[in-house]
Coordinates of C-alpha atoms in Angstrom, one line a residue:
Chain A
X1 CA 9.9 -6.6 13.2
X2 CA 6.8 -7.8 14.0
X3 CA 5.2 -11.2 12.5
X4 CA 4.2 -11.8 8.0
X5 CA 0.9 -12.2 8.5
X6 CA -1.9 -11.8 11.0
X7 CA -5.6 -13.1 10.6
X8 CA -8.5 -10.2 10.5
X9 CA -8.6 -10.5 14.3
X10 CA -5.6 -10.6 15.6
X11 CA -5.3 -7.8 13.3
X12 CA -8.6 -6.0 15.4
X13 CA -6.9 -6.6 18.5
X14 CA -3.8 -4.9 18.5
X15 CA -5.5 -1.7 16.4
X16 CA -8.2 -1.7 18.9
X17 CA -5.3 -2.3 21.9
X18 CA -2.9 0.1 20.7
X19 CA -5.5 2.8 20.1
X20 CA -7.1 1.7 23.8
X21 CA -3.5 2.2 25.2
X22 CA -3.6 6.3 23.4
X23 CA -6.7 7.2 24.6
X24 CA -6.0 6.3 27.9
X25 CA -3.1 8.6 28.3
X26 CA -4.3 11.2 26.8
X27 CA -7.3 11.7 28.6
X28 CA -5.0 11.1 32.2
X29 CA -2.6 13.8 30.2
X30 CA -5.5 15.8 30.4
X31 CA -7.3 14.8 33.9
X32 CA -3.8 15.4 35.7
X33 CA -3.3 18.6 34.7
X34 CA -6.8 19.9 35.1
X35 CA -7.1 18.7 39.1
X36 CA -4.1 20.4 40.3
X37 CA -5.4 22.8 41.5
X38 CA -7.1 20.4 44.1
X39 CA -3.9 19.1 45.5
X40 CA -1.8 21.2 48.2
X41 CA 1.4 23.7 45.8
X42 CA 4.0 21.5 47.2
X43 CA 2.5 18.3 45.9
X44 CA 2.2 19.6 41.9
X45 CA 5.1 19.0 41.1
X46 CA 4.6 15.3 41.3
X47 CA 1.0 15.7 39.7
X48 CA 3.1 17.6 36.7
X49 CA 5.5 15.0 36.1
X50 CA 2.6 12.0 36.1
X51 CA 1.2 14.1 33.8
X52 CA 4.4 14.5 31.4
X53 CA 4.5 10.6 31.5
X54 CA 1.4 10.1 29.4
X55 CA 1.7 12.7 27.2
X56 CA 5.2 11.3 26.0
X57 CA 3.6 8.1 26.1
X58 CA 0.4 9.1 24.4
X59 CA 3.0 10.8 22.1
X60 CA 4.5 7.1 21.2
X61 CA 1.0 5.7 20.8
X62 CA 0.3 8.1 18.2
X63 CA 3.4 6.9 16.2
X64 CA 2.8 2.6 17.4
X65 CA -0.5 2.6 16.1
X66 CA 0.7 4.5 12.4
X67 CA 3.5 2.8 12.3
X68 CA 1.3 -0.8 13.0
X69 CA -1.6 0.6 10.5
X70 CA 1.2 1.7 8.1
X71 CA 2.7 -1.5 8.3
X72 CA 0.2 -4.3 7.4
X73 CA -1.9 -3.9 4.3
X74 CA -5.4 -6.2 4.0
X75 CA -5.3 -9.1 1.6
X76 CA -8.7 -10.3 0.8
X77 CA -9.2 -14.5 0.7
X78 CA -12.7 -14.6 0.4
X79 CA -15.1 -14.2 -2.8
X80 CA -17.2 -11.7 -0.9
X81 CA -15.8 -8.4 -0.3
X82 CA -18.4 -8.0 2.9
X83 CA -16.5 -11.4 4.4
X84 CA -14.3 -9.1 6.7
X85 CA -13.4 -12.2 8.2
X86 CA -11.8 -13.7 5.5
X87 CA -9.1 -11.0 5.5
X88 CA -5.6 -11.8 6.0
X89 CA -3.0 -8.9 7.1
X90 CA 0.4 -9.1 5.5
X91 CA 3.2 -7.0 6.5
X92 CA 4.4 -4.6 3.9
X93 CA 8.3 -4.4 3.1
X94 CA 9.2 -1.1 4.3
X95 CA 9.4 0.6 7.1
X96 CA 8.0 -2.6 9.0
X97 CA 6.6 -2.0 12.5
X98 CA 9.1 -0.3 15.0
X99 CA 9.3 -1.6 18.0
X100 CA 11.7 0.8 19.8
X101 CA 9.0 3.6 20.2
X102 CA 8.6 1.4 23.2
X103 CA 12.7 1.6 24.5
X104 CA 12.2 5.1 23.6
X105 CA 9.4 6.1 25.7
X106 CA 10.5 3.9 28.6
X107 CA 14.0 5.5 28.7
X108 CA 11.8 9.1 29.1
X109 CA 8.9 7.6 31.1
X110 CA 10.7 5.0 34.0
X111 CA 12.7 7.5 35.6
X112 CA 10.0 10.0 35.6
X113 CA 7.4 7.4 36.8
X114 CA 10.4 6.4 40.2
X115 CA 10.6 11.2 40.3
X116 CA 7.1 11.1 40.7
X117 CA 6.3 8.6 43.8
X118 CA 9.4 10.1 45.7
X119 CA 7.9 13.3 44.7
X120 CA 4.8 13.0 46.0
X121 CA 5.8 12.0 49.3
X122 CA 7.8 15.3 49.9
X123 CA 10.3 13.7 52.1
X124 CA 13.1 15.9 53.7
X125 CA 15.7 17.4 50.2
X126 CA 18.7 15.8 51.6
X127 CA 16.6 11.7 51.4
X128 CA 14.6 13.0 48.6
X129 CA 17.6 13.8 46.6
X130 CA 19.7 10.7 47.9
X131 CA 16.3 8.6 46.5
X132 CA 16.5 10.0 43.2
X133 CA 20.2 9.6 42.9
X134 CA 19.9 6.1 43.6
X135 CA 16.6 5.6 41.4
X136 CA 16.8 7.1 38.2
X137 CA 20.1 5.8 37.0
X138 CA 19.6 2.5 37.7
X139 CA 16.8 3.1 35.8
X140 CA 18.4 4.5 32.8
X141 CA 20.9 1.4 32.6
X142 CA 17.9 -0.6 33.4
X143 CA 16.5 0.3 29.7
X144 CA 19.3 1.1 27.9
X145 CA 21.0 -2.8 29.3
X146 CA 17.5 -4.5 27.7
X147 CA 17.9 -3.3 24.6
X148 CA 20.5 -5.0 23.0
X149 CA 18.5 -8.2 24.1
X150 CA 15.0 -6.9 22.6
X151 CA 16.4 -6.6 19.0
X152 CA 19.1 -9.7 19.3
X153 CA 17.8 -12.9 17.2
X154 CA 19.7 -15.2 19.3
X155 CA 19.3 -16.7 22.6
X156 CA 22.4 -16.6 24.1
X157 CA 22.6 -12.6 23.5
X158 CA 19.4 -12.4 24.6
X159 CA 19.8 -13.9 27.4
X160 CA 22.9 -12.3 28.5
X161 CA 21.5 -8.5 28.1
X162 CA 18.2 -9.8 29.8
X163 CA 20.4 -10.8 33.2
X164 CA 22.3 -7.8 33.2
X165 CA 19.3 -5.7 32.8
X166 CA 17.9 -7.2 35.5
X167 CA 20.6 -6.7 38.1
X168 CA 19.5 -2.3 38.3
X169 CA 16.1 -3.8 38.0
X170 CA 16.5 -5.6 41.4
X171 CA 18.6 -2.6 42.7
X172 CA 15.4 -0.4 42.4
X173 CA 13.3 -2.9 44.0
X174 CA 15.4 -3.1 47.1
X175 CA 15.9 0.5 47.2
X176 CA 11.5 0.9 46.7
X177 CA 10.8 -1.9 49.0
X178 CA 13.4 -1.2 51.8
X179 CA 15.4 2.2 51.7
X180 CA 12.2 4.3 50.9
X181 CA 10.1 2.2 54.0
X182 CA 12.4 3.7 56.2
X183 CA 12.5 7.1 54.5
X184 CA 8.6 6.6 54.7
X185 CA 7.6 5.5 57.9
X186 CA 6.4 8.5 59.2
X187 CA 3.6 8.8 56.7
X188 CA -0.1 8.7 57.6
X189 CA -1.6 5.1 57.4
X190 CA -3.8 5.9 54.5
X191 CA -0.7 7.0 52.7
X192 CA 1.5 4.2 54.0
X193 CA -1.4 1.7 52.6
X194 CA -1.3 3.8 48.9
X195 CA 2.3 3.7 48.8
X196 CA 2.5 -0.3 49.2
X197 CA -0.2 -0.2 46.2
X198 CA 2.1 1.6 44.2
X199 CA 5.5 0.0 44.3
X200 CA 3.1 -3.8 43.8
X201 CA 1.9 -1.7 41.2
X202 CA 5.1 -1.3 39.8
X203 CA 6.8 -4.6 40.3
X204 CA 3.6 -6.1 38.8
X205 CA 3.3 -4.0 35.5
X206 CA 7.1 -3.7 35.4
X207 CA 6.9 -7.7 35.5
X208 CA 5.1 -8.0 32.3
X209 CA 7.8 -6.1 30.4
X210 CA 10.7 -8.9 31.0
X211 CA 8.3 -11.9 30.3
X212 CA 7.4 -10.7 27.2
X213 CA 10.6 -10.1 26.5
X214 CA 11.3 -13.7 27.0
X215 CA 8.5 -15.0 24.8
X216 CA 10.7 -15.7 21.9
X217 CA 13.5 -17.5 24.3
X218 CA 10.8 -20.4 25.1
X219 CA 10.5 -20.9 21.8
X220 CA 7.0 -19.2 21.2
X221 CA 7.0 -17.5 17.7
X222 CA 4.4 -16.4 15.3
X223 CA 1.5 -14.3 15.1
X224 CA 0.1 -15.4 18.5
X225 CA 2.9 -14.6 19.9
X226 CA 3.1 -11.1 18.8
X227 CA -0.5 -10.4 19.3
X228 CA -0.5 -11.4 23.3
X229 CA 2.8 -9.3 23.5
X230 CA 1.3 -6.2 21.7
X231 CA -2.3 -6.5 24.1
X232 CA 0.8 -7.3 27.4
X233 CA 2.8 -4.2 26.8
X234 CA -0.1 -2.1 25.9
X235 CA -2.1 -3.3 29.2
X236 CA 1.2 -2.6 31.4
X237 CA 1.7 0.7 29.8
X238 CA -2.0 1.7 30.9
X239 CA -1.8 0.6 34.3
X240 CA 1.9 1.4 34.8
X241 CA 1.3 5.3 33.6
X242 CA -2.6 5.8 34.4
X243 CA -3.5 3.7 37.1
X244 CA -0.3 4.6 38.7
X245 CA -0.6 8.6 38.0
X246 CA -4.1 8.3 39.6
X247 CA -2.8 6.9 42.8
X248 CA -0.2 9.4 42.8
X249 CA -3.0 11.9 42.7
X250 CA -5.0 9.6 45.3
X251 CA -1.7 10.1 47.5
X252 CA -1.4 14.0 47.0
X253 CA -5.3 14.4 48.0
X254 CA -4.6 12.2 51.2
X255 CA -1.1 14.4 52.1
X256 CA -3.0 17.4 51.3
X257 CA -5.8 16.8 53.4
X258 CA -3.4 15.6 55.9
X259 CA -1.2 18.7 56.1
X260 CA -3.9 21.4 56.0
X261 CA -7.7 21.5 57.8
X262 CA -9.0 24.1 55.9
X263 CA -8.3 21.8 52.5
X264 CA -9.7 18.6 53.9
X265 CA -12.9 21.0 54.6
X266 CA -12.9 22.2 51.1
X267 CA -12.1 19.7 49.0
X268 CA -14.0 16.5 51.0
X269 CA -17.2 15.2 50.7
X270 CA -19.5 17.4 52.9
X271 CA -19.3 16.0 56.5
X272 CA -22.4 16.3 59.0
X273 CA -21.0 18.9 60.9
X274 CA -20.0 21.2 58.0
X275 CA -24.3 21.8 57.4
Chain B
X1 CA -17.2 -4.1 9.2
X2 CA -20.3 -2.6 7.5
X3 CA -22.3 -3.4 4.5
X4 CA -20.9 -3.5 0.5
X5 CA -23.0 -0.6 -0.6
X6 CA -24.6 2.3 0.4
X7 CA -26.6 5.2 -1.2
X8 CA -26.0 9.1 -1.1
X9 CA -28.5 9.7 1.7
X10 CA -27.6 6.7 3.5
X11 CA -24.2 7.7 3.2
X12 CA -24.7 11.5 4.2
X13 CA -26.8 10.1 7.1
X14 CA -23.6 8.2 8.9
X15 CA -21.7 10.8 8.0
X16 CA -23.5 13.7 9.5
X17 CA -24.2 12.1 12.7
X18 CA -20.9 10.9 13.3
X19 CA -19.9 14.1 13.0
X20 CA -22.7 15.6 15.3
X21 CA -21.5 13.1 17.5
X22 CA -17.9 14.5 17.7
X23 CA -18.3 18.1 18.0
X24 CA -20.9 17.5 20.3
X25 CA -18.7 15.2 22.5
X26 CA -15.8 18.1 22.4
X27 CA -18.1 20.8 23.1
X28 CA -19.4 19.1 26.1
X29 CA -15.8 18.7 27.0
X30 CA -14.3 22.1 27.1
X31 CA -17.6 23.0 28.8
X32 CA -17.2 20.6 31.5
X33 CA -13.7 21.7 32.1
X34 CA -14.6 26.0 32.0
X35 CA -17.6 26.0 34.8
X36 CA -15.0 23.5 37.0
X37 CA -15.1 26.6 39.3
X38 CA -18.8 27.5 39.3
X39 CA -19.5 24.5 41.9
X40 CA -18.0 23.7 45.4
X41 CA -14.3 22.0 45.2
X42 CA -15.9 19.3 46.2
X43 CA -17.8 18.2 43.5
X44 CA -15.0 19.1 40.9
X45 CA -14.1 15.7 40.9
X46 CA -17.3 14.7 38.9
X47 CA -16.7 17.8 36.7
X48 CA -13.7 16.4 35.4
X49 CA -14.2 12.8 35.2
X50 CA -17.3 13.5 33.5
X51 CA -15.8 16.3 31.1
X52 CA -12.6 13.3 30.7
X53 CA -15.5 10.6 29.2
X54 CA -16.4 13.0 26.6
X55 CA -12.7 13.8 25.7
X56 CA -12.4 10.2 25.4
X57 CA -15.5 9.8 23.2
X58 CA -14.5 13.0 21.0
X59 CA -11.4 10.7 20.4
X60 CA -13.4 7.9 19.3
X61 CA -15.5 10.1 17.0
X62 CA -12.9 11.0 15.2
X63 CA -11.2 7.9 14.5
X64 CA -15.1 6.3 13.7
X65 CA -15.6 8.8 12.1
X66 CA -12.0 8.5 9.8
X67 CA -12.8 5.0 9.5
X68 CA -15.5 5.3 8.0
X69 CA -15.0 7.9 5.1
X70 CA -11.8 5.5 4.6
X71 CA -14.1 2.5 4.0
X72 CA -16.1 3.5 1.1
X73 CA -15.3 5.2 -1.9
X74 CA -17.9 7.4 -4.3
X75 CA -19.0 5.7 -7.3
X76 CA -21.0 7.6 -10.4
X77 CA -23.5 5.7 -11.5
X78 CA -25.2 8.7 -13.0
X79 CA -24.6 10.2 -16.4
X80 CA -23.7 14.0 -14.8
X81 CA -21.2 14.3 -12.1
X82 CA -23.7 16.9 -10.7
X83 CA -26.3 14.7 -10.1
X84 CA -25.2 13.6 -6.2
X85 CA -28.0 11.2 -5.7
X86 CA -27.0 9.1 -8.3
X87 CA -23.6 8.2 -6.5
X88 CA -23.4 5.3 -4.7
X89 CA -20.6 4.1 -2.2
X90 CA -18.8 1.0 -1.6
X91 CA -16.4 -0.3 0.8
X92 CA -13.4 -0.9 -0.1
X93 CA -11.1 -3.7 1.0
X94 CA -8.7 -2.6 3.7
X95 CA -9.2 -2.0 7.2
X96 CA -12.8 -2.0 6.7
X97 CA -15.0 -0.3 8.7
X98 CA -14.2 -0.2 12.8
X99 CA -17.1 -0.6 14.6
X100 CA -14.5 -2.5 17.8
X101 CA -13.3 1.6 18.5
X102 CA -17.5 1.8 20.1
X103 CA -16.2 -1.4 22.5
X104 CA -13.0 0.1 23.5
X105 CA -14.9 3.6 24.2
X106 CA -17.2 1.7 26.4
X107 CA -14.9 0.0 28.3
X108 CA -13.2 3.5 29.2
X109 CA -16.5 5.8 29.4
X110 CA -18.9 3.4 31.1
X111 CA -17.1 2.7 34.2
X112 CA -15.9 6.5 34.4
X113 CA -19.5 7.2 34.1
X114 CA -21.0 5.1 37.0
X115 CA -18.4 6.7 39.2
X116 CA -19.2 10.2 38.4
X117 CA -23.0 9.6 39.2
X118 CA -21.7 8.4 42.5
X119 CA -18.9 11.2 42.9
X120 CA -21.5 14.1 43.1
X121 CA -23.5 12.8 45.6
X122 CA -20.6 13.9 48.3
X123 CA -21.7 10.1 50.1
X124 CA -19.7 9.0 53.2
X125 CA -16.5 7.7 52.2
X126 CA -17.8 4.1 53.0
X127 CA -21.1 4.2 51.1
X128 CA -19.0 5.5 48.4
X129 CA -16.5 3.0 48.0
X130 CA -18.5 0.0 48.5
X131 CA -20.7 1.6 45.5
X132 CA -18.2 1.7 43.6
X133 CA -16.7 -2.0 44.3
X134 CA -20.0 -3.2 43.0
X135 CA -20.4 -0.6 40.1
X136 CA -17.2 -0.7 38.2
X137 CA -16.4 -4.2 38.1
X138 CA -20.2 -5.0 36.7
X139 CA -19.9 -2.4 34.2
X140 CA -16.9 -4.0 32.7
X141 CA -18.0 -7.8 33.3
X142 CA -21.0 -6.3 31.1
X143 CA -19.0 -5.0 28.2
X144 CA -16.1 -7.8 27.8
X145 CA -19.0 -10.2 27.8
X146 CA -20.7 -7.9 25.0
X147 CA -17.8 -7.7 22.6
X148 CA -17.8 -11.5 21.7
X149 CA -21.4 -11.6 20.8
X150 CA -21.2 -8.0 18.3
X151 CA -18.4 -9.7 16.7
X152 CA -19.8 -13.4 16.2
X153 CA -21.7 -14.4 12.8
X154 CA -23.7 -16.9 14.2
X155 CA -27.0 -16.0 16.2
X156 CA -26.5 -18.6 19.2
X157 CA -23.3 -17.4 19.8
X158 CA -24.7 -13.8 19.4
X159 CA -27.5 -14.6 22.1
X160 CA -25.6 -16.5 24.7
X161 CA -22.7 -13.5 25.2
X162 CA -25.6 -11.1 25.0
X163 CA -27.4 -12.7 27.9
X164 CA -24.7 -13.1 29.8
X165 CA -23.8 -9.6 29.5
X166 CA -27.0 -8.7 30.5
X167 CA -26.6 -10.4 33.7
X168 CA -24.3 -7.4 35.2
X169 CA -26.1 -5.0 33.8
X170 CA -29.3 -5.6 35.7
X171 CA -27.1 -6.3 38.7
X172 CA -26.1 -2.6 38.2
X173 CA -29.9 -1.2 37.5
X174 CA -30.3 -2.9 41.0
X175 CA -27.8 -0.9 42.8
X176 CA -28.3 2.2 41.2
X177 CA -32.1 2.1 41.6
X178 CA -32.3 0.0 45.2
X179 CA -29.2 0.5 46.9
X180 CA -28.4 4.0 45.9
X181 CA -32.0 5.6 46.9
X182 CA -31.5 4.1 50.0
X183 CA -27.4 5.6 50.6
X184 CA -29.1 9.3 48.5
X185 CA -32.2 9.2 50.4
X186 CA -31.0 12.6 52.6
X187 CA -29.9 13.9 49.6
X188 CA -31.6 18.0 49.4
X189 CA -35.6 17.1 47.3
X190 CA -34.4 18.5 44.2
X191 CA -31.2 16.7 44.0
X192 CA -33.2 13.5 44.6
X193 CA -35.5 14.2 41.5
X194 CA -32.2 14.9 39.3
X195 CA -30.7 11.8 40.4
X196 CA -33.8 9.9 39.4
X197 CA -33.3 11.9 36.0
X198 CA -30.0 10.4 35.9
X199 CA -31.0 6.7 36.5
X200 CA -33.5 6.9 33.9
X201 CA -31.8 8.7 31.1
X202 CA -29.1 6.0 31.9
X203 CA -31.6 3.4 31.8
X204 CA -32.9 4.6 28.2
X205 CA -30.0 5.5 27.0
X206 CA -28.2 2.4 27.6
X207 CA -31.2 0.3 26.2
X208 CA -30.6 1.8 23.1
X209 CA -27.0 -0.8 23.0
X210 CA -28.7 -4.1 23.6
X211 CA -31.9 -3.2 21.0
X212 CA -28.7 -2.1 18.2
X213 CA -26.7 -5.5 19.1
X214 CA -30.0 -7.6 18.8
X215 CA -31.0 -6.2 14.8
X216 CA -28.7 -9.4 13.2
X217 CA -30.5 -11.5 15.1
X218 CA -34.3 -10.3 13.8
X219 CA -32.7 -11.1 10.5
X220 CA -32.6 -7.1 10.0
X221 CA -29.5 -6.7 7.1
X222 CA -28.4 -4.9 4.9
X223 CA -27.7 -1.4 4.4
X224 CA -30.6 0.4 6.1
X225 CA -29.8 -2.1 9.3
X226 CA -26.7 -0.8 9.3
X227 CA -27.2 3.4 9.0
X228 CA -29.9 2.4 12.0
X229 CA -27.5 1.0 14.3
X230 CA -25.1 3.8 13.1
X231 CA -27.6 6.7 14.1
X232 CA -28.9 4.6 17.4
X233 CA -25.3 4.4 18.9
X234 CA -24.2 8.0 17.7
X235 CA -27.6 9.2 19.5
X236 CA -27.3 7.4 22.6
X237 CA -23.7 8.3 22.9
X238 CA -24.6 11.9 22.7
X239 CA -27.7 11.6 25.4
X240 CA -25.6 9.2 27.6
X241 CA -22.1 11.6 27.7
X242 CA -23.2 14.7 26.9
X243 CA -26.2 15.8 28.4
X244 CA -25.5 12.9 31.2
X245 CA -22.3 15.7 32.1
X246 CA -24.9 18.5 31.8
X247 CA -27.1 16.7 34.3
X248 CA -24.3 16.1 36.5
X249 CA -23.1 19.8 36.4
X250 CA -26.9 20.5 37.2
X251 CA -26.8 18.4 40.2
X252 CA -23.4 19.7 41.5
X253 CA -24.8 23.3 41.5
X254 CA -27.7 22.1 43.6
X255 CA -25.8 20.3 45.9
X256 CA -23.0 23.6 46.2
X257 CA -25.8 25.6 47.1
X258 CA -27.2 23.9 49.5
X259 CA -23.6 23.4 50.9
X260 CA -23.1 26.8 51.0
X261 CA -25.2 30.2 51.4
X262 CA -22.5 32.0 50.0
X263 CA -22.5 29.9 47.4
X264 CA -25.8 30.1 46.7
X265 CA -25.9 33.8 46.9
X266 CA -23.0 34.6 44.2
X267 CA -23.4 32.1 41.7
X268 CA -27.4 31.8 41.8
X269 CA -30.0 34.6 39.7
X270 CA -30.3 37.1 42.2
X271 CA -33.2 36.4 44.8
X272 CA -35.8 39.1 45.4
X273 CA -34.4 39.1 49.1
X274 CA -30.7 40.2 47.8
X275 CA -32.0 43.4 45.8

């Protein structure tokens, strides 16, 4: 896939984007796996799953940013060899750039991403586990319904994978927004608060994925086109795996603190009467 | 990007600090993680966000410093091929030299770093956050308004992204040195004069960025322009992460010992009192 020719930065930006988009998760990979210790034993396991979302996706990085560097080779326009901006990109018959690193690592990473928040909350088993049976595969079909319509040239079929992708898409909202209020309302408030932030969170960076799916349906082609959907996906990957793993560690701190004295004394800022 | 030529010392000179710069970044890393447990719980959280912006800059090193032995390529100019100083290098006409991986460091390890210097201060929730608020979003502001200026051509473009860049950043030399010494003014004597440390190795350290960004516009080129800027950034980075971490490490043992006497009598040299 991906466009014949891109322009010495538009080039920049999606090396620079993509290997932006690694770091990130590995060094959350990292981060979330060293503080567990600071979190309460029963909330770990959510920690440990965040956790197992950006190394799989730091994983698919790894192999987005070859296969893009892999795939274009530099063509130089100008008469000076220092003129880096006269470079021109062209993509190199071959492997091309693969695009379904991306399916790939969503089919892993969305259910784990829905196992973590209703992790974290450690509702009673029997919700938990009628939340997870709800979640995960409409998630699954969620993916596996938008493919078809990623790698379809035409409209039509794109159009028609694209609506019925979007029907477990909808599902998981209602279930996030109404079922798990209910389940959740005997939170704290602080946690209450988080846990709004991180299904908007979700339907925010989850938002990004159908509309650039839709680019090519409104008729918008070309390098541009594939540049801005590159940076879009790269930007919602970050926020919907690192931002969102962080708040689920924000969350744990909060329950932890919540459910045990002597943690809130250890682990929080030094109060007055603690001197 | 990068210049057309280079000699064998200038060469070996990029080369060598690029790689000081990487091994110190990951040394400071793993160090950062190991004495986690040699300060309160507390201030862990600085531990490992500070040990996270090295990881991160360790990643960076390596690509820079990939990038750059896959720019240039050895030429003999020389009649023996044991006579090294007669090589010169040249770039060659690909990727070209990266310098955008320095930009997308920043924009990850510069925020991180602001809220590390605010984490080990254990402030009041409230005093935290709103430092925070004002911190992070200037320290981004100052970097995306950077990035169009390193990579413009022309020197008015250069100068009018610079100074608006420098617009955040003496809004956060303001809070760090006027609002913060009145939130840290409690803070135990020493831990004041270490935080005063901090400010002004950050201060330095950071003024190493504008001075590197500003040598196009004296009309500075060329080749020794270049391994200057090269050497200037690798420096700063090392003074700025690395023993910025160590400072921070330094401050959180203070602050766990004045926390707590048990603390201080386990983890500090033995007193004469305790023989």
């Amino acid at each position: 896939m991906g466009v014949l020719e891109l322009d010495y930065s538009q080039y920049q930006t999606v090396y620079n984007v993509l290997s932006l988009a690694l770091a990130s998760m590995l060094a959350t990979f990292i981060f979330l796996l060293v503080v567990q210790g600071r979190v309460l034993p029963r909330y770990r396991q959510a920690l440990v799953v965040s956790a197992m979302v950006c190394l799989i996706a730091a994983y698919h990085y790894y192999r987005i940013f070859n296969s893009f560097t892999g795939s274009y080779v530099a063509v130089d326009e100008g008469t000076a060899a220092a003129a880096m901006d006269s470079m021109t990109y062209v993509l190199v018959n071959g492997e091309g750039f693969n695009e379904g690193y991306r399916y790939v690592d969503w089919l892993l990473t969305v259910p784990l991403l829905l196992f973590e928040t209703i992790a974290v909350l450690a509702l009673p088993r029997a919700v938990r586990k009628s939340m997870l049976l709800k979640l995960i595969p409409a998630s699954v079909l969620m993916i596996v319904l938008g493919y078809p319509g990623e790698i379809a040239v035409d409209n039509v079929t794109k159009g028609v994978w694209g609506a019925l992708s979007t029907i477990p898409f909808l599902y998981i909202l209602y279930v996030l927004f109404v079922e798990l209020s209910r389940a959740a309302k005997d939170q704290p408030t602080q946690v209450g608060k988080d846990l709004n932030g991180l299904r908007w969170l979700l339907l925010a960076t989850w938002g990004v994925y159908p509309i650039s799916y839709m680019i090519p349906m409104f008729g918008i082609e070309g390098a541009d086109a594939f540049v801005w959907r590159q940076v879009g996906y790269s930007v919602a990957d970050v926020l919907a795996k690192c931002l969102f793993g962080l708040l689920i560690y924000k969350i744990a701190r909060e329950k932890s603190a919540d459910d045990s004295a002597t943690f809130a004394e250890e682990e929080l800022e030094a109060a007055p009467s603690s001197k």
